[in-house]
Tab-separated table of C-alpha atoms in Angstrom:
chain	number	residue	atom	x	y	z
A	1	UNK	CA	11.723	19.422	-9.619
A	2	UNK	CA	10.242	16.630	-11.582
A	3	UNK	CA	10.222	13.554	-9.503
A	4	UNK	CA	8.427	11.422	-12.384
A	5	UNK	CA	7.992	11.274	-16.133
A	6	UNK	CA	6.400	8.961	-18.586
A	7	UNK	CA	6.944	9.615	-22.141
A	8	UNK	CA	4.811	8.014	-25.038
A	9	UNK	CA	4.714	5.012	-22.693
A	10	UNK	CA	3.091	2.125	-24.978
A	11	UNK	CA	1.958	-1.640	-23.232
A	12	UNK	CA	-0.123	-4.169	-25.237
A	13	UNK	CA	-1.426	-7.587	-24.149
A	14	UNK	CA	-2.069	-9.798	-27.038
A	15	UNK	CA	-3.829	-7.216	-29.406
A	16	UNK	CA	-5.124	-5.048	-26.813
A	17	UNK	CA	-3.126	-1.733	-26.098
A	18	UNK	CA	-3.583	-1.121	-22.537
A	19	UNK	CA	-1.635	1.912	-22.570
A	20	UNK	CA	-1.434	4.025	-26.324
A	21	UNK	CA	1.163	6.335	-25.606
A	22	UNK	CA	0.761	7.263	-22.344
A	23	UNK	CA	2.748	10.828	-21.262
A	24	UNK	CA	2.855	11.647	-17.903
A	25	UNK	CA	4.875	14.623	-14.706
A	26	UNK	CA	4.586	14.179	-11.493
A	27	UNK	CA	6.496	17.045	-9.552
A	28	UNK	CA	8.393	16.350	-5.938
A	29	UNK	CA	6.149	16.612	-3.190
A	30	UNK	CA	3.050	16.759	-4.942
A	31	UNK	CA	-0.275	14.129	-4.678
A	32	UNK	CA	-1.184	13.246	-8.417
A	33	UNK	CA	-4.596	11.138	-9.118
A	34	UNK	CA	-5.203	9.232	-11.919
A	35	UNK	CA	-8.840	7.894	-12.860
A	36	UNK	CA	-10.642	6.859	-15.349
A	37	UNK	CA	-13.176	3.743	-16.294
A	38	UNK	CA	-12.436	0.442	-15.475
A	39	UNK	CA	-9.967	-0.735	-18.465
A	40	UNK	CA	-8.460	2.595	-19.207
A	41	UNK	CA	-4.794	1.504	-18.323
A	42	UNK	CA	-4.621	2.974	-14.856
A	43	UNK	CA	-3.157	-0.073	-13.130
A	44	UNK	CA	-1.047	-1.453	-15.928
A	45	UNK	CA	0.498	2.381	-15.589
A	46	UNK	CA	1.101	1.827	-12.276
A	47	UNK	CA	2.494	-1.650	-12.777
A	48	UNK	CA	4.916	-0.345	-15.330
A	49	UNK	CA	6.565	2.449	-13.180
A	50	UNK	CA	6.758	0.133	-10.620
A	51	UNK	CA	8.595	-2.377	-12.673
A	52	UNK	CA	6.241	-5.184	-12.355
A	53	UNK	CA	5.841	-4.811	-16.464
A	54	UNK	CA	8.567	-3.764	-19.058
A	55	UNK	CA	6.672	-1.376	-21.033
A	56	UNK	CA	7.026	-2.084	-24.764
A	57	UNK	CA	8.222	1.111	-26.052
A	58	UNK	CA	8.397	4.880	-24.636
A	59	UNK	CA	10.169	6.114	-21.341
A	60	UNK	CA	9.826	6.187	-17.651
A	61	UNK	CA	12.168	9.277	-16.467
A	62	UNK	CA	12.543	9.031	-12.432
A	63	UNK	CA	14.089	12.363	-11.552
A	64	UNK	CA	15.442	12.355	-14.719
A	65	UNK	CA	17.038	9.061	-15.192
A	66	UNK	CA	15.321	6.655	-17.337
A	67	UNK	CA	14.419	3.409	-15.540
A	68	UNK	CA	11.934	1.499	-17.800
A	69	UNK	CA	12.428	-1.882	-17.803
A	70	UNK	CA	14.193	-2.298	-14.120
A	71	UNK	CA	12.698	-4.762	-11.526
A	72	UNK	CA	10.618	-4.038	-8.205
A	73	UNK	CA	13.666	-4.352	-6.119
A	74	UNK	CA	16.010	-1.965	-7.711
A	75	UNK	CA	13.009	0.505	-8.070
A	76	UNK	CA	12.941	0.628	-4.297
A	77	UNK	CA	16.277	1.339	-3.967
A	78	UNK	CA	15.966	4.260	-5.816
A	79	UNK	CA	12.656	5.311	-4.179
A	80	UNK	CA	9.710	3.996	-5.258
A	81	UNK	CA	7.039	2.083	-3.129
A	82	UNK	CA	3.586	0.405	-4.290
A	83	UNK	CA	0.647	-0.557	-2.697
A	84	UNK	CA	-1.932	-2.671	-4.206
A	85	UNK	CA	-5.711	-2.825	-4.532
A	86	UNK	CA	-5.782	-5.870	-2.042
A	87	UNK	CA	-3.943	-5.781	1.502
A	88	UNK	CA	-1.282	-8.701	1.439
A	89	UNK	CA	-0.133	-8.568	4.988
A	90	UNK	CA	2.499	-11.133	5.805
A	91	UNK	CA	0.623	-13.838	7.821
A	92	UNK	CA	1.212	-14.821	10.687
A	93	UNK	CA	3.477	-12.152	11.899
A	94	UNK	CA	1.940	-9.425	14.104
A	95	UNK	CA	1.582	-5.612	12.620
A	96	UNK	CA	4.301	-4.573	14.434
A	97	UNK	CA	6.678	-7.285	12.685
A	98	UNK	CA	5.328	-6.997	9.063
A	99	UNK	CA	6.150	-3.461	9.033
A	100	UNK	CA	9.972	-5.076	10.846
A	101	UNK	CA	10.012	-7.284	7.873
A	102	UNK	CA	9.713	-3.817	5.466
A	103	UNK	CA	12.194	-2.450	7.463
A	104	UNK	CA	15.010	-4.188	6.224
A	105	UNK	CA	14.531	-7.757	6.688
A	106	UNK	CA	14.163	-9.863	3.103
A	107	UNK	CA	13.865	-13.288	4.649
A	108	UNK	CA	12.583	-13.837	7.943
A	109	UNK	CA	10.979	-17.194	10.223
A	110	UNK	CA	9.514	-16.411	13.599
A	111	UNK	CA	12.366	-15.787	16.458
A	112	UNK	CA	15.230	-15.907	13.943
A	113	UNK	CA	13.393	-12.907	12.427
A	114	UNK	CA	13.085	-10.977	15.644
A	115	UNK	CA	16.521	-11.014	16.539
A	116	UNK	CA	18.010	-9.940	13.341
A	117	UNK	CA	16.170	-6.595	13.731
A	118	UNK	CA	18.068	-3.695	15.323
A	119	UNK	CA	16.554	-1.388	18.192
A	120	UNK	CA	16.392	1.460	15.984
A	121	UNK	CA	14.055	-0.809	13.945
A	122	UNK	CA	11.870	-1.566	16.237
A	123	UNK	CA	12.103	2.239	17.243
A	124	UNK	CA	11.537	3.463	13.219
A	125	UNK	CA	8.877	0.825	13.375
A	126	UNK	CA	6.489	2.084	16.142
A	127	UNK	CA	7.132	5.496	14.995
A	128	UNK	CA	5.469	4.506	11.381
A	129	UNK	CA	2.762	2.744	13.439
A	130	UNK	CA	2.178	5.575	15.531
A	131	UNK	CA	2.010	7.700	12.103
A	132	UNK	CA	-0.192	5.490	10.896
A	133	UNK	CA	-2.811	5.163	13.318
A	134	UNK	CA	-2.098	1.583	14.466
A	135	UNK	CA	-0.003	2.054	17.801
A	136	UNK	CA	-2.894	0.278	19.520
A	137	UNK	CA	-2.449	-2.593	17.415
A	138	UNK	CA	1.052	-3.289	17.167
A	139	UNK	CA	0.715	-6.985	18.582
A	140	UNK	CA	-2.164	-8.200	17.398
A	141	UNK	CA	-1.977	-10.485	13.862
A	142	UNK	CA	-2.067	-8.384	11.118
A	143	UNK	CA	-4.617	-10.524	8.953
A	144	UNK	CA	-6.848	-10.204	11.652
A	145	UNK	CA	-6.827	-6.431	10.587
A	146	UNK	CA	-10.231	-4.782	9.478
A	147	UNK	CA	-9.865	-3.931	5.639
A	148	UNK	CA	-9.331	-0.304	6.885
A	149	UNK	CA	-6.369	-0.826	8.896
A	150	UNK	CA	-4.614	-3.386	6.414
A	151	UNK	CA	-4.587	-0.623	4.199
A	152	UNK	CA	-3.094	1.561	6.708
A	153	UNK	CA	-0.493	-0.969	7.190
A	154	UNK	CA	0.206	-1.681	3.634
A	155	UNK	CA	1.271	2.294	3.218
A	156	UNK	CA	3.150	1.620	6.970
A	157	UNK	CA	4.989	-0.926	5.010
A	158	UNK	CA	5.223	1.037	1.970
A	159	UNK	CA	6.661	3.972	4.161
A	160	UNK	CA	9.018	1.349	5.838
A	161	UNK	CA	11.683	1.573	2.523
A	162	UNK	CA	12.157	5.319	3.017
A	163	UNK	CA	10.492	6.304	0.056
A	164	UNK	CA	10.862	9.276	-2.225
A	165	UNK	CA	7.331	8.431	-4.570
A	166	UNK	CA	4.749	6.492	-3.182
A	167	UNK	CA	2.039	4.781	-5.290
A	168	UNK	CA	-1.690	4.024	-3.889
A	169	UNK	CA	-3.859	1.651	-5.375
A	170	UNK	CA	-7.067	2.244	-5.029
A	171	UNK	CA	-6.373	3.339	-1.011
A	172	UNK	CA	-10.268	4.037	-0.176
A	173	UNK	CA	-11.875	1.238	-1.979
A	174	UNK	CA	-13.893	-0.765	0.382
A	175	UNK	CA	-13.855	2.213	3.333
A	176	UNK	CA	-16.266	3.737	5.124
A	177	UNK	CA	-15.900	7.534	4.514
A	178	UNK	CA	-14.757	7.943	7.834
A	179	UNK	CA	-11.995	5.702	6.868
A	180	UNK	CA	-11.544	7.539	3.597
A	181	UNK	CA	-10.819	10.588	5.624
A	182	UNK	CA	-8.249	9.167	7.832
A	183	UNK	CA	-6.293	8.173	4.660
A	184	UNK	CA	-6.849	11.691	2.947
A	185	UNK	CA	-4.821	13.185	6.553
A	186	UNK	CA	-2.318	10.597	5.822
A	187	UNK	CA	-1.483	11.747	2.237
A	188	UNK	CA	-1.576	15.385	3.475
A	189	UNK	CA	0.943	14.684	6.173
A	190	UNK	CA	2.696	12.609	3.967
A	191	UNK	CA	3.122	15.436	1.469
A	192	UNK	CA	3.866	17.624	4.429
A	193	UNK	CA	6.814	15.367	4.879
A	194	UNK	CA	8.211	15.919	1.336
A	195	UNK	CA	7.135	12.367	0.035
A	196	UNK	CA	5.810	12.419	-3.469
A	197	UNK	CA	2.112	10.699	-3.762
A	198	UNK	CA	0.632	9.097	-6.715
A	199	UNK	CA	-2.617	7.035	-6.558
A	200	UNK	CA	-5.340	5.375	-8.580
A	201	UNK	CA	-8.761	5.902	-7.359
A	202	UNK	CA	-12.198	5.186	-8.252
A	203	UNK	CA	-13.597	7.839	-5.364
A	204	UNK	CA	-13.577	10.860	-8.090
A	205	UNK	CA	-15.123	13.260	-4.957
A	206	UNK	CA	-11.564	11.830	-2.864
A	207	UNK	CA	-9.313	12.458	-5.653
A	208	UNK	CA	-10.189	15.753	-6.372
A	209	UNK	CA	-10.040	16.359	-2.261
A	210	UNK	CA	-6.483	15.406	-1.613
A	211	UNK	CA	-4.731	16.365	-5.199
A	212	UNK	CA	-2.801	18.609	-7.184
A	213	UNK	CA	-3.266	17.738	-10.304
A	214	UNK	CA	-4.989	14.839	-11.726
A	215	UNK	CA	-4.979	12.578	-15.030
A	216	UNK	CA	-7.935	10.831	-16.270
A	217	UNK	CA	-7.118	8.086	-18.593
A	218	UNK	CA	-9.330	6.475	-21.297
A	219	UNK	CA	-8.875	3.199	-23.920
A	220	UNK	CA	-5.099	3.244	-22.966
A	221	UNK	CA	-4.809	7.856	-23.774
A	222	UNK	CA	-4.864	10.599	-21.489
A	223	UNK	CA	-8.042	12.252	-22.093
A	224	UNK	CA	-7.925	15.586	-19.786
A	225	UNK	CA	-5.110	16.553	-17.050
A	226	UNK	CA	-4.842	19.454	-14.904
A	227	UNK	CA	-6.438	21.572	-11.462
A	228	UNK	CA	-8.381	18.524	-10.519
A	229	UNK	CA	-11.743	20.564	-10.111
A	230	UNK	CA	-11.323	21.789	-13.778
A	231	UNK	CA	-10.350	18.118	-14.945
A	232	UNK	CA	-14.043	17.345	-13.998
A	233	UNK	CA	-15.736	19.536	-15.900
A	234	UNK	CA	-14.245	18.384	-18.910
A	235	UNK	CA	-17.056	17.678	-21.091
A	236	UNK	CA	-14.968	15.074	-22.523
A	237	UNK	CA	-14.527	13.226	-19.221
A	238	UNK	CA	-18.349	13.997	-18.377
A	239	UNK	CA	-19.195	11.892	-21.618
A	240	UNK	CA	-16.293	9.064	-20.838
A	241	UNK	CA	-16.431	8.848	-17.139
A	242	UNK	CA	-18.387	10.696	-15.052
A	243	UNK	CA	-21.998	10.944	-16.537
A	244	UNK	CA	-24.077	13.768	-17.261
A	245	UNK	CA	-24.864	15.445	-13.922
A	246	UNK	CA	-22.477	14.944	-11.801
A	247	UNK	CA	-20.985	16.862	-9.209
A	248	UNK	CA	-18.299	17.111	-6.556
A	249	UNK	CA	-19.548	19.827	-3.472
């Protein structure tokens, strides 16, 4: 079952097209990587799915209803969380309560917060934590967080609105490869769980790890897609991307 689709998706800023027909399947339950240089459209592809831009022309199919053009909150109603590049934990409020606050909670001020939240939230919410690898840090303020750990948390939040598709950006940037690892068992069990996973990553080696199928993008186009360890030996990605010589063991 298809659980995405792009079709010819177009998005320019000013005179620069940042995506040039962009065309795109992401099956249920599968992890799907898309790379490319810095300026190839991967994040404004991201941030068009998501809703956060109305794509100027083409279609975004999500299980086979076309969605284009609907906001952030509607889109996770019907399924779809983001993370970001940057953590954005919500300060102040310990990790156990920003991943409350995912829960269900749109507005929220210390105590008044806290006792708006059910039992089976706070249940649902350690259990996430627990999947997550932060039980041991449920109290402590979440900014306070090592950059490995806010990410963890950002997908705990992510994971918080029940999602069907889940959308990484950039999840290893700034990790230590023992970090990176910890996230690839995450999307695995995450996949496990039925949960579709899309991501944007720079960490070509990771990608290839811990996908089915991968896209690279280029100047807005999809340049190569398929088994990710064919995708890189593309000689048209080797040229674009990757550089002469490389390889993933």
């Amino acid at each position: 079952m298809r659980q995405l689709e792009t079709l010819d998706l177009r998005k320019s800023f000013g005179g620069i097209r940042a995506l040039d027909g962009v065309s795109i399947a992401v099956d249920k339950g599968s992890v799907v990587s898309i790379v490319g240089p810095n300026g190839a459209g991967k994040t404004t592809l991201f941030k068009c799915i998501a809703g956060y831009y109305k794509p100027d022309g083409g279609k975004i199919l999500l299980k086979g209803e076309e969605v284009q053009g609907k906001r952030p909150p509607e889109l996770v109603r019907r399924g779809v969380s983001v993370t970001f590049q940057v953590p954005r934990p919500f300060r102040g409020l310990s990790v156990l309560e920003n991943i409350l606050a995912a829960i269900g909670s749109p507005s929220y001020s210390g105590a008044r917060f806290l006792r708006r939240v059910s039992m089976d939230d706070y249940e649902r919410a350690r259990i996430i934590a627990e999947t997550m690898g932060l039980e041991r840090f449920l109290e402590m303020d979440a900014s306070l967080l090592p950059l490995g750990l806010q990410k963890r948390l950002e997908i705990a939040k992510a994971l918080a609105m029940e999602p069907e598709l889940i959308m990484l950006d950039e999840p290893t940037a700034g990790m230590s490869r023992e970090e990176a690892r910890d996230v690839a068992r995450i999307i695995e069990k995450l996949r496990d769980e039925g949960i579709t996973v899309m991501l944007i990553e720079h960490n070509v080696p990771f990608a290839v790890s811990v996908s089915d199928y991968m896209y690279v993008l280029n100047y807005g186009k999809v340049l190569s897609s398929g088994i990710p360890r064919e995708v890189i030996r593309d000689q048209r990605v080797v040229e674009a991307y990757l550089g002469r010589g490389y390889t993933v063991s």
